[in-house]
Every structure is written in C-alpha cells, then in structure tokens.
Amino acid sequence: MHRPSKNKSQNKKGDAGLGTRGVWAGEKGKRWERATQIPVALSVSFGYDDVDEWLKVAQGETQGHIYSRNTNPTVAAFEEKVRDLEMAEAVTSFSSGMGAISNTLFALLSPGDRIVSIKDTYGGTNKLFIEFLPRFGIKVALCDTNDHKAIEAAIGRGCKVVYLESPTNPTVKVVDLGRLAAAAHRHGAVVIVDNTLATPINQQPVKLGADLVIHSATKFLGGHADALGGVVCGAADLVARIYHFREITGACLDPMAAYLLLRGMKTLHLRIARQNESALKIARFLESHRHVTRVFYPGLESHEHHEIARKQMRGFGGVLSFALKGGFDAVKSFLPRLRYAHLAANLGAVETVAGPPATTSHVESTQEERAAAGIPEALIRYSVGIEDCEDLMADLRNALEKVVPAKRRPNS
Ligand SMILES: *Cc1c(COP(=O)(O)O)cnc(C)c1O
C-alpha cells in the first residue's frame, strides 16, 4: 500500500537551519513542468496505464499515489516540511487539528487502556477525555497541570499513553516535557505532545523524548487563518498505525488546504521570531498596567514555570493571556475597543486575535468546566500578530484606559 511520508535518515547535525528548511524541505521531486512552486494536485485519483506498475504502487513496492483519501502529492509536500522541522521519523496529516488528535487517540487506545493527561489541554481535546474516550471503556486520568509529582504518580500507576501539551491554552502553562517523557518511558507508555502553541521554531518535542508530536496546522504553521489542517509526526511504527486508521476514517487533508499551509510555513521562522519578541514586550507592558490583575506568559520571570520554559524553549511563543479588573463586564467593554485585533476564535495568525476563553479555546466547555480548569472569568487570550509592536501596545493602552474601573460601577 501507499504509506505515510517517512524518512529514516532524519536530520543530521550540520543540516541547514530551521528557516532554510522551512523554505525548502519537502519540495524536492514534487515540481511539475519546471514550475518553481508546488502544484495543487486537485485530483481524487491517480491513473496508471500499466497494471503491473499500478500493482507495485498499491503494494508499496514503488512510490506513488492511488487515491487522495490515502495520499496526495501536495499533501505529501506539506507533511514532509513539518516532519523535517520537527526532526521526526515519519508523518501523516489530517483535515484539522482535532482530526489529528482524535484519530491518534482512537488508533492507539483500546477498551481497558488508561491514558494520563493534564487538565489544561485544548478544550476539544479535553472533551475527548471527559466525554468520548470513557464511552469506549478507556480510563482517563487528568492531573493538575502544574503538579509534576502528581503527573508522575499517575503515570506510575500504569498507562498506555501520556498526552501532554505545552504551553497550554489559554493560561499558557508549561510542563517539563523531558522529565515527564522519561517517567512515561520508564513505564512503557507512548508520549504524545501537542506542539501547536510552541511550533518547531520554539520547541522540538522529539528532542525532549516525545514519541509523537501533534499540530493544529490551522494555527501558527499555516499562519494566515485561511486553512484548517492537522499533523502527527514521530516514530514510524506509531505513525503507520495512525495513518492506517485515518485511511479508513477518512479525515484526510484537502490538497488546497495543504498548499496554503505549505506556503504559510515558508515564513514560519520570520513570523515566530517577530511574535516571540512582541509577545514578551506586550506581556511586560500589561504586567505593569493598573487595570490588569494577572498576565500569563512563560517568558515572564513571574511565570510559575519560567525556568522550565527557558530550558526547553528557544522562544516563548506568540500567545499570552491576561485578566482584567472588573470581571466579564470589563472584558465586554474592553475587547470591541481594540482596533488591531480580530475578536475571533483562532490564534497564531499574522493578524492579532483576541477573545475570552468562553468563545475561543474553551467554547466546547461549560462554565463549570472552565472554572475547574482554573480559567479566570475576566481572562482575555491575546494571540500576537506580526504588526508593529508599538501599534499593538498603543492599541492595548488605549482600550485599557477606556475600560470603566470596577469601583466606579454601581452594584459591583
Ligand atoms: C486549535 C487547537 C487544536 C484543534 O485544532 P483544529 O485545527 O481547530 O481542529 C488543538 N490543539 C491546540 C493547542 C489548538 O490550539
């Protein structure tokens, strides 16, 4: 059969930098009629004049494509770019980040198995843990994200999979990936890391011990909020099982979306460098503002796990969150005053995006579930775009000044 993209040689020392690889990786041999850009292969199937050749491709003896639910050349170019940047052995892709996460978990877990994770995973992932996996007889242990000892103890009680996310969304918590991967491996568990917020520019989980790395490519990888997609990369035997599951469930990435994501990835390193820099400046500015009660950003010295973040990340990412004085009323009055931010549910775009968790990361969760996850009512998630940082800070300053302080409002 046709197989997921795989490259056993991996990336060796002396390879080009991440910026160069973001531009060039995955494109070799995929051009058409000398076009310098990857073609969008909008073709459901691939035809063979020779039945023997067709059979060889079908049996995996020769490289080639048969049907786009399984593999497609544009999709393969995108997959290979991600695999290269994550320094993984193999890769496969999905119609969305949640497609990647759900297919991976259902491919690897069976009734009676146990999975250990954290309370702060992405809202949709958390829904899989509390609503869907238990329905299939899978036991789920969700630990306090900040309590590494508790996570290690839960792993020690035995599990098939350890599922981590760092930084988390929206309170931008950081978990020690190397430490927890080592604990998982001592007990024979597979380690999965959702690397959406960090991107391979800031953090490469494979190097820290992860067996599988997942992305919602919809976010920073694509970077332009115009295409949904998901990726899983890592150990070849695991990726082959996940790919096989996806061939049948059919959550495949569309070639047009793959092209847009691939094009976005060419500027990933530039975007992330700018977003890292601006987010840190903005986090520092917000921390000193009198209308802001708390700022969550791993680059701040005040962040609970700043040291872990410094150890495992090259940059602290483009997402931060902050809580306003004055509760949800203040959030409602503040957000529409921002001139340079889409009030929307996505993150990781070239434009700044802002919103409360109730309509963004945790739109799938109830108010009780959000409170249980320790998400403040007056929290705003702010995904820094590539605009001039001075303009973003002036915009925030202006909107903050106009928020009616809580003490001046009646009944509060
Ligand atoms: C958005 C997101 C997802 C889900 O991705 P979709 O492409 O929206 O399905 C998963 N994990 C994280 C961290 C995300 O931000």
CSV table of C-alpha atoms and ligand atoms in Angstrom, one decimal:
chain,number,residue,atom,x,y,z
A,1,MET,CA,0.0,0.0,0.0
A,2,HIS,CA,0.9,3.6,-0.3
A,3,ARG,CA,2.3,4.8,3.0
A,4,PRO,CA,2.6,7.9,5.1
A,5,SER,CA,5.6,10.1,4.3
A,6,LYS,CA,8.7,8.6,6.1
A,7,ASN,CA,12.3,9.5,6.1
A,8,LYS,CA,14.5,7.2,8.2
A,9,SER,CA,17.6,9.4,7.6
A,10,GLN,CA,16.1,12.2,9.7
A,11,ASN,CA,18.0,15.4,10.1
A,12,LYS,CA,21.7,15.3,10.9
A,13,LYS,CA,24.0,17.7,12.6
A,14,GLY,CA,25.2,20.2,10.0
A,15,ASP,CA,21.8,20.3,8.3
A,16,ALA,CA,20.6,23.8,7.3
A,17,GLY,CA,18.8,26.0,9.9
A,18,LEU,CA,15.1,25.9,10.6
A,19,GLY,CA,14.5,28.9,8.4
A,20,THR,CA,16.2,27.4,5.4
A,21,ARG,CA,14.4,24.1,5.9
A,22,GLY,CA,11.0,25.8,6.3
A,23,VAL,CA,11.5,27.2,2.9
A,24,TRP,CA,13.0,24.2,1.0
A,25,ALA,CA,12.1,21.0,2.9
A,26,GLY,CA,9.6,18.6,1.3
A,27,GLU,CA,9.6,20.2,-2.1
A,28,LYS,CA,12.2,18.0,-3.9
A,29,GLY,CA,10.8,15.9,-6.8
A,30,LYS,CA,7.3,17.4,-6.3
A,31,ARG,CA,7.5,20.1,-9.0
A,32,TRP,CA,5.5,20.0,-12.2
A,33,GLU,CA,6.6,21.2,-15.7
A,34,ARG,CA,9.5,23.1,-14.1
A,35,ALA,CA,7.2,25.3,-12.0
A,36,THR,CA,9.1,26.6,-9.0
A,37,GLN,CA,6.1,26.2,-6.8
A,38,ILE,CA,4.4,23.0,-5.6
A,39,PRO,CA,1.3,22.3,-7.7
A,40,VAL,CA,-2.1,21.9,-6.1
A,41,ALA,CA,-3.0,18.3,-7.2
A,42,LEU,CA,-6.7,18.6,-7.2
A,43,SER,CA,-7.2,15.1,-8.3
A,44,VAL,CA,-9.1,12.4,-6.4
A,45,SER,CA,-7.2,9.6,-8.1
A,46,PHE,CA,-4.0,8.8,-10.0
A,47,GLY,CA,-4.1,6.8,-13.2
A,48,TYR,CA,-1.8,4.1,-14.4
A,49,ASP,CA,-1.5,2.8,-18.0
A,50,ASP,CA,0.3,-0.3,-16.9
A,51,VAL,CA,-1.4,-2.6,-14.4
A,52,ASP,CA,1.8,-4.1,-13.1
A,53,GLU,CA,3.1,-0.6,-12.2
A,54,TRP,CA,-0.3,0.2,-10.6
A,55,LEU,CA,0.0,-3.0,-8.5
A,56,LYS,CA,3.5,-2.2,-7.4
A,57,VAL,CA,2.3,1.2,-6.1
A,58,ALA,CA,-0.7,-0.4,-4.5
A,59,GLN,CA,1.6,-2.9,-2.7
A,60,GLY,CA,4.1,-0.2,-1.6
A,61,GLU,CA,6.9,-1.5,-3.8
A,62,THR,CA,7.2,1.7,-5.7
A,63,GLN,CA,6.4,5.3,-4.6
A,64,GLY,CA,3.3,6.7,-6.0
A,65,HIS,CA,-0.3,7.8,-5.3
A,66,ILE,CA,-3.6,5.9,-5.9
A,67,TYR,CA,-6.4,7.8,-4.2
A,68,SER,CA,-6.3,11.1,-2.4
A,69,ARG,CA,-8.0,9.9,0.8
A,70,ASN,CA,-4.8,7.9,1.3
A,71,THR,CA,-2.0,10.1,-0.2
A,72,ASN,CA,-1.7,13.1,-2.4
A,73,PRO,CA,1.4,14.8,-3.7
A,74,THR,CA,0.6,18.3,-2.4
A,75,VAL,CA,-0.4,16.9,0.9
A,76,ALA,CA,2.9,14.9,1.0
A,77,ALA,CA,5.0,18.0,0.4
A,78,PHE,CA,3.3,19.8,3.3
A,79,GLU,CA,3.7,16.7,5.6
A,80,GLU,CA,7.4,16.4,4.7
A,81,LYS,CA,8.1,20.0,5.6
A,82,VAL,CA,6.6,19.5,9.1
A,83,ARG,CA,8.4,16.2,9.6
A,84,ASP,CA,11.7,17.9,8.7
A,85,LEU,CA,11.2,20.8,11.0
A,86,GLU,CA,10.1,18.5,13.9
A,87,MET,CA,13.1,16.2,13.3
A,88,ALA,CA,10.7,13.2,13.3
A,89,GLU,CA,10.9,9.9,11.6
A,90,ALA,CA,7.5,9.8,9.9
A,91,VAL,CA,4.5,12.0,9.4
A,92,THR,CA,0.8,12.0,8.4
A,93,SER,CA,-1.8,14.7,8.2
A,94,PHE,CA,-5.5,15.3,8.8
A,95,SER,CA,-8.4,17.6,8.0
A,96,SER,CA,-8.0,19.6,11.2
A,97,GLY,CA,-6.0,19.6,14.5
A,98,MET,CA,-8.9,17.8,16.2
A,99,GLY,CA,-8.9,15.2,13.4
A,100,ALA,CA,-5.2,14.6,14.2
A,101,ILE,CA,-5.8,14.3,17.9
A,102,SER,CA,-8.9,12.1,17.8
A,103,ASN,CA,-7.6,9.8,15.1
A,104,THR,CA,-4.3,9.4,17.0
A,105,LEU,CA,-6.0,8.5,20.3
A,106,PHE,CA,-8.5,6.1,18.8
A,107,ALA,CA,-5.8,4.4,16.7
A,108,LEU,CA,-3.6,3.8,19.8
A,109,LEU,CA,-6.1,3.1,22.6
A,110,SER,CA,-8.4,0.1,23.2
A,111,PRO,CA,-11.1,-0.6,25.8
A,112,GLY,CA,-9.5,-1.1,29.2
A,113,ASP,CA,-6.4,1.0,28.4
A,114,ARG,CA,-5.5,4.0,30.6
A,115,ILE,CA,-4.3,7.5,29.4
A,116,VAL,CA,-2.7,10.1,31.6
A,117,SER,CA,-3.0,13.8,30.7
A,118,ILE,CA,-3.4,17.2,32.2
A,119,LYS,CA,-6.4,19.4,33.0
A,120,ASP,CA,-5.3,22.2,30.7
A,121,THR,CA,-5.3,20.6,27.3
A,122,TYR,CA,-7.1,22.3,24.4
A,123,GLY,CA,-10.9,22.4,25.0
A,124,GLY,CA,-11.7,20.0,22.2
A,125,THR,CA,-9.1,17.5,23.5
A,126,ASN,CA,-10.5,17.8,27.0
A,127,LYS,CA,-13.9,16.9,25.5
A,128,LEU,CA,-12.4,13.7,24.1
A,129,PHE,CA,-11.1,12.9,27.5
A,130,ILE,CA,-14.2,13.5,29.5
A,131,GLU,CA,-17.0,12.6,27.0
A,132,PHE,CA,-15.8,10.3,24.2
A,133,LEU,CA,-12.9,8.1,25.4
A,134,PRO,CA,-14.7,6.9,28.5
A,135,ARG,CA,-17.6,5.8,26.3
A,136,PHE,CA,-15.3,3.4,24.7
A,137,GLY,CA,-14.1,2.0,28.0
A,138,ILE,CA,-10.8,4.0,28.1
A,139,LYS,CA,-9.8,5.2,31.5
A,140,VAL,CA,-8.7,8.8,31.6
A,141,ALA,CA,-6.6,10.4,34.4
A,142,LEU,CA,-6.4,14.2,34.2
A,143,CYS,CA,-3.8,15.7,36.5
A,144,ASP,CA,-3.2,19.2,37.8
A,145,THR,CA,-1.0,20.7,35.0
A,146,ASN,CA,1.3,22.4,37.5
A,147,ASP,CA,1.9,19.4,39.7
A,148,HIS,CA,4.7,17.3,38.1
A,149,LYS,CA,4.8,14.9,41.0
A,150,ALA,CA,1.1,14.1,40.7
A,151,ILE,CA,1.5,13.5,36.9
A,152,GLU,CA,4.5,11.2,37.6
A,153,ALA,CA,2.5,9.3,40.3
A,154,ALA,CA,-0.4,8.9,37.8
A,155,ILE,CA,2.0,7.6,35.2
A,156,GLY,CA,3.5,5.2,37.8
A,157,ARG,CA,0.1,3.6,38.3
A,158,GLY,CA,0.4,2.3,34.7
A,159,CYS,CA,-0.9,3.7,31.4
A,160,LYS,CA,-0.6,3.2,27.6
A,161,VAL,CA,-0.4,6.9,26.6
A,162,VAL,CA,0.8,10.1,28.3
A,163,TYR,CA,-0.7,13.1,26.5
A,164,LEU,CA,0.9,16.5,27.0
A,165,GLU,CA,0.5,20.0,25.7
A,166,SER,CA,3.0,22.8,26.4
A,167,PRO,CA,2.5,25.7,26.5
A,168,THR,CA,-1.2,25.2,27.2
A,169,ASN,CA,-4.1,27.3,26.1
A,170,PRO,CA,-5.3,29.8,27.4
A,171,THR,CA,-3.4,30.2,30.7
A,172,VAL,CA,-0.1,29.4,28.9
A,173,LYS,CA,1.2,26.8,31.5
A,174,VAL,CA,4.4,24.9,30.8
A,175,VAL,CA,5.1,21.3,31.6
A,176,ASP,CA,8.6,19.7,31.8
A,177,LEU,CA,8.4,17.6,28.6
A,178,GLY,CA,11.8,15.9,29.2
A,179,ARG,CA,11.0,14.9,32.7
A,180,LEU,CA,7.5,13.6,32.0
A,181,ALA,CA,8.7,11.7,28.8
A,182,ALA,CA,11.3,10.0,30.9
A,183,ALA,CA,8.7,9.0,33.5
A,184,ALA,CA,6.4,7.7,30.8
A,185,HIS,CA,9.1,5.6,29.1
A,186,ARG,CA,10.0,4.0,32.5
A,187,HIS,CA,6.5,2.6,32.4
A,188,GLY,CA,6.4,1.7,28.7
A,189,ALA,CA,3.9,4.5,27.7
A,190,VAL,CA,3.8,6.3,24.4
A,191,VAL,CA,4.3,10.1,24.9
A,192,ILE,CA,2.3,12.5,22.7
A,193,VAL,CA,2.8,16.2,22.7
A,194,ASP,CA,0.6,18.9,21.2
A,195,ASN,CA,3.1,21.4,20.0
A,196,THR,CA,0.7,23.8,18.4
A,197,LEU,CA,1.5,26.9,20.6
A,198,ALA,CA,5.2,26.5,20.5
A,199,THR,CA,5.8,25.4,16.9
A,200,PRO,CA,9.1,23.6,16.0
A,201,ILE,CA,10.8,27.0,15.8
A,202,ASN,CA,10.5,27.4,19.6
A,203,GLN,CA,10.4,23.8,20.7
A,204,GLN,CA,11.1,20.3,19.3
A,205,PRO,CA,9.4,17.7,21.5
A,206,VAL,CA,11.1,14.8,19.7
A,207,LYS,CA,14.4,16.0,21.1
A,208,LEU,CA,12.9,16.1,24.5
A,209,GLY,CA,11.7,12.5,24.3
A,210,ALA,CA,8.2,12.7,22.7
A,211,ASP,CA,7.2,9.7,20.6
A,212,LEU,CA,4.6,11.7,18.7
A,213,VAL,CA,4.1,15.4,18.0
A,214,ILE,CA,0.8,16.8,17.1
A,215,HIS,CA,-0.1,20.2,15.5
A,216,SER,CA,-3.2,22.1,14.7
A,217,ALA,CA,-1.7,23.4,11.5
A,218,THR,CA,-4.6,25.8,11.4
A,219,LYS,CA,-2.7,28.0,13.8
A,220,PHE,CA,0.9,29.0,13.6
A,221,LEU,CA,2.1,26.5,10.9
A,222,GLY,CA,-0.4,27.9,8.3
A,223,GLY,CA,-0.3,31.3,10.0
A,224,HIS,CA,-2.9,33.0,7.8
A,225,ALA,CA,-6.2,31.7,9.3
A,226,ASP,CA,-7.3,30.6,5.8
A,227,ALA,CA,-7.0,26.8,6.0
A,228,LEU,CA,-7.7,24.0,8.6
A,229,GLY,CA,-5.3,21.2,9.0
A,230,GLY,CA,-3.6,18.8,11.4
A,231,VAL,CA,-0.4,16.8,11.5
A,232,VAL,CA,1.1,14.0,13.5
A,233,CYS,CA,4.8,13.1,13.3
A,234,GLY,CA,7.1,10.9,15.2
A,235,ALA,CA,8.1,7.2,15.5
A,236,ALA,CA,7.5,5.4,12.2
A,237,ASP,CA,5.7,2.3,13.7
A,238,LEU,CA,3.2,4.5,15.6
A,239,VAL,CA,2.6,6.9,12.6
A,240,ALA,CA,1.9,3.9,10.4
A,241,ARG,CA,-0.8,2.7,12.7
A,242,ILE,CA,-2.4,6.2,12.9
A,243,TYR,CA,-2.1,6.6,9.1
A,244,HIS,CA,-3.9,3.3,8.6
A,245,PHE,CA,-6.7,4.4,10.9
A,246,ARG,CA,-7.1,7.7,9.1
A,247,GLU,CA,-7.1,6.0,5.7
A,248,ILE,CA,-10.3,4.3,6.8
A,249,THR,CA,-11.9,7.0,8.9
A,250,GLY,CA,-11.2,9.5,6.1
A,251,ALA,CA,-10.2,12.6,8.0
A,252,CYS,CA,-7.7,13.5,5.2
A,253,LEU,CA,-6.2,16.9,4.5
A,254,ASP,CA,-7.5,18.6,1.3
A,255,PRO,CA,-4.8,19.4,-1.3
A,256,MET,CA,-5.8,23.1,-1.5
A,257,ALA,CA,-5.6,23.5,2.3
A,258,ALA,CA,-2.2,21.6,2.2
A,259,TYR,CA,-0.9,24.1,-0.4
A,260,LEU,CA,-2.0,27.1,1.7
A,261,LEU,CA,-0.4,25.6,4.9
A,262,LEU,CA,2.8,24.8,3.0
A,263,ARG,CA,3.0,28.3,1.7
A,264,GLY,CA,2.4,29.7,5.2
A,265,MET,CA,5.2,27.5,6.6
A,266,LYS,CA,7.8,29.2,4.4
A,267,THR,CA,7.5,32.3,6.6
A,268,LEU,CA,7.1,30.4,9.9
A,269,HIS,CA,10.5,31.3,11.2
A,270,LEU,CA,10.1,35.0,10.4
A,271,ARG,CA,6.6,35.2,11.9
A,272,ILE,CA,7.6,33.3,15.1
A,273,ALA,CA,10.7,35.5,15.7
A,274,ARG,CA,8.5,38.6,15.5
A,275,GLN,CA,5.7,37.1,17.6
A,276,ASN,CA,8.1,35.9,20.3
A,277,GLU,CA,9.6,39.4,20.5
A,278,SER,CA,6.3,41.3,20.5
A,279,ALA,CA,4.6,39.0,22.9
A,280,LEU,CA,7.3,39.4,25.6
A,281,LYS,CA,7.2,43.2,25.3
A,282,ILE,CA,3.4,43.2,25.5
A,283,ALA,CA,3.4,40.8,28.4
A,284,ARG,CA,5.8,43.1,30.3
A,285,PHE,CA,3.7,46.2,29.5
A,286,LEU,CA,0.4,44.5,30.6
A,287,GLU,CA,2.0,43.3,33.8
A,288,SER,CA,2.6,46.9,34.8
A,289,HIS,CA,-0.8,48.2,33.9
A,290,ARG,CA,-3.2,49.0,36.8
A,291,HIS,CA,-6.3,47.6,35.1
A,292,VAL,CA,-4.7,44.2,34.6
A,293,THR,CA,-4.8,41.8,37.6
A,294,ARG,CA,-2.7,39.0,36.1
A,295,VAL,CA,-0.6,38.2,33.0
A,296,PHE,CA,0.1,34.7,31.9
A,297,TYR,CA,3.2,34.3,29.6
A,298,PRO,CA,6.1,31.8,30.1
A,299,GLY,CA,8.6,34.5,29.1
A,300,LEU,CA,7.9,36.5,32.3
A,301,GLU,CA,10.0,35.9,35.3
A,302,SER,CA,6.8,35.9,37.3
A,303,HIS,CA,5.6,32.8,35.4
A,304,GLU,CA,5.5,29.7,37.7
A,305,HIS,CA,7.5,27.6,35.3
A,306,HIS,CA,9.7,30.2,33.6
A,307,GLU,CA,12.8,28.1,34.3
A,308,ILE,CA,11.3,25.0,32.6
A,309,ALA,CA,10.3,27.2,29.7
A,310,ARG,CA,13.8,28.6,29.4
A,311,LYS,CA,15.2,25.1,29.5
A,312,GLN,CA,13.1,23.6,26.8
A,313,MET,CA,12.1,26.5,24.5
A,314,ARG,CA,14.1,28.8,22.2
A,315,GLY,CA,11.4,31.5,22.4
A,316,PHE,CA,8.2,31.8,24.4
A,317,GLY,CA,5.6,32.0,21.6
A,318,GLY,CA,3.0,34.5,20.4
A,319,VAL,CA,0.2,33.7,22.8
A,320,LEU,CA,-0.4,35.3,26.1
A,321,SER,CA,-3.4,35.9,28.3
A,322,PHE,CA,-4.4,38.4,30.9
A,323,ALA,CA,-7.2,39.1,33.4
A,324,LEU,CA,-8.9,42.5,33.7
A,325,LYS,CA,-10.1,44.2,36.8
A,326,GLY,CA,-13.9,44.3,36.7
A,327,GLY,CA,-14.9,40.8,35.7
A,328,PHE,CA,-16.6,39.8,32.5
A,329,ASP,CA,-18.2,43.2,32.1
A,330,ALA,CA,-14.8,44.7,31.7
A,331,VAL,CA,-13.9,42.1,29.1
A,332,LYS,CA,-17.1,43.0,27.1
A,333,SER,CA,-16.3,46.7,27.2
A,334,PHE,CA,-12.5,46.3,26.5
A,335,LEU,CA,-12.5,43.9,23.5
A,336,PRO,CA,-14.5,46.0,21.0
A,337,ARG,CA,-12.2,48.9,21.7
A,338,LEU,CA,-9.2,47.1,20.2
A,339,ARG,CA,-8.5,48.4,16.7
A,340,TYR,CA,-5.8,45.9,15.7
A,341,ALA,CA,-7.3,42.6,16.7
A,342,HIS,CA,-9.9,40.3,15.3
A,343,LEU,CA,-12.3,39.3,18.0
A,344,ALA,CA,-12.3,35.6,16.9
A,345,ALA,CA,-11.7,32.0,18.0
A,346,ASN,CA,-8.4,31.3,16.2
A,347,LEU,CA,-4.8,32.0,17.2
A,348,GLY,CA,-1.4,32.0,15.5
A,349,ALA,CA,-2.3,34.3,12.6
A,350,VAL,CA,-0.5,37.2,11.0
A,351,GLU,CA,-3.2,39.4,12.5
A,352,THR,CA,-3.6,39.8,16.2
A,353,VAL,CA,-6.6,37.8,17.6
A,354,ALA,CA,-8.2,38.4,20.9
A,355,GLY,CA,-11.1,36.8,22.8
A,356,PRO,CA,-12.3,35.3,26.1
A,357,PRO,CA,-11.9,31.5,26.6
A,358,ALA,CA,-15.7,31.1,26.6
A,359,THR,CA,-15.8,31.8,22.9
A,360,THR,CA,-12.3,30.6,21.9
A,361,SER,CA,-10.2,27.8,23.4
A,362,HIS,CA,-12.9,26.5,25.7
A,363,VAL,CA,-16.0,27.1,23.5
A,364,GLU,CA,-16.7,23.4,23.8
A,365,SER,CA,-16.6,23.5,27.7
A,366,THR,CA,-19.2,24.5,30.2
A,367,GLN,CA,-18.7,27.4,32.7
A,368,GLU,CA,-18.2,24.9,35.4
A,369,GLU,CA,-15.5,23.1,33.4
A,370,ARG,CA,-13.7,26.3,32.7
A,371,ALA,CA,-13.8,27.2,36.4
A,372,ALA,CA,-12.5,23.8,37.3
A,373,ALA,CA,-9.6,24.3,34.8
A,374,GLY,CA,-8.7,27.5,36.8
A,375,ILE,CA,-9.6,29.9,34.0
A,376,PRO,CA,-10.4,33.4,35.4
A,377,GLU,CA,-13.7,34.8,34.4
A,378,ALA,CA,-12.1,38.1,33.2
A,379,LEU,CA,-9.4,36.4,31.1
A,380,ILE,CA,-8.5,37.5,27.6
A,381,ARG,CA,-6.5,35.4,25.3
A,382,TYR,CA,-4.3,37.6,23.1
A,383,SER,CA,-2.5,36.0,20.1
A,384,VAL,CA,0.1,38.5,18.9
A,385,GLY,CA,0.2,39.0,15.2
A,386,ILE,CA,3.1,40.4,13.1
A,387,GLU,CA,2.0,44.0,13.3
A,388,ASP,CA,4.4,46.7,14.6
A,389,CYS,CA,4.6,46.0,18.3
A,390,GLU,CA,4.4,49.8,19.2
A,391,ASP,CA,1.0,49.9,17.4
A,392,LEU,CA,-0.3,46.9,19.4
A,393,MET,CA,0.8,48.4,22.7
A,394,ALA,CA,-0.7,51.8,21.9
A,395,ASP,CA,-3.9,49.9,20.9
A,396,LEU,CA,-4.0,48.0,24.2
A,397,ARG,CA,-3.1,51.1,26.3
A,398,ASN,CA,-6.0,53.0,24.7
A,399,ALA,CA,-8.5,50.2,25.2
A,400,LEU,CA,-7.4,49.7,28.8
A,401,GLU,CA,-7.8,53.4,29.7
A,402,LYS,CA,-11.4,53.4,28.5
A,403,VAL,CA,-12.5,50.4,30.5
A,404,VAL,CA,-14.7,51.6,33.4
A,405,PRO,CA,-12.9,50.6,36.5
A,406,ALA,CA,-14.9,48.2,38.6
A,407,LYS,CA,-15.1,50.5,41.7
A,408,ARG,CA,-17.0,53.2,39.7
A,409,ARG,CA,-19.7,50.9,38.5
A,410,PRO,CA,-22.8,50.5,40.7
A,411,ASN,CA,-23.6,47.1,42.3
A,412,SER,CA,-20.0,45.8,42.0
B,1,LIG,C1,-6.9,24.8,17.8
B,1,LIG,C2,-6.1,23.8,18.5
B,1,LIG,C3,-6.4,22.5,18.4
B,1,LIG,C4,-7.5,22.0,17.4
B,1,LIG,O1,-7.2,22.3,16.1
B,1,LIG,P1,-8.3,22.5,14.9
B,1,LIG,O2,-7.4,22.7,13.7
B,1,LIG,O3,-9.1,23.7,15.3
B,1,LIG,O4,-9.1,21.2,14.9
B,1,LIG,C5,-5.7,21.5,19.1
B,1,LIG,N1,-4.8,21.9,20.0
B,1,LIG,C6,-4.5,23.2,20.2
B,1,LIG,C7,-3.4,23.6,21.2
B,1,LIG,C8,-5.1,24.2,19.5
B,1,LIG,O5,-4.9,25.5,19.7
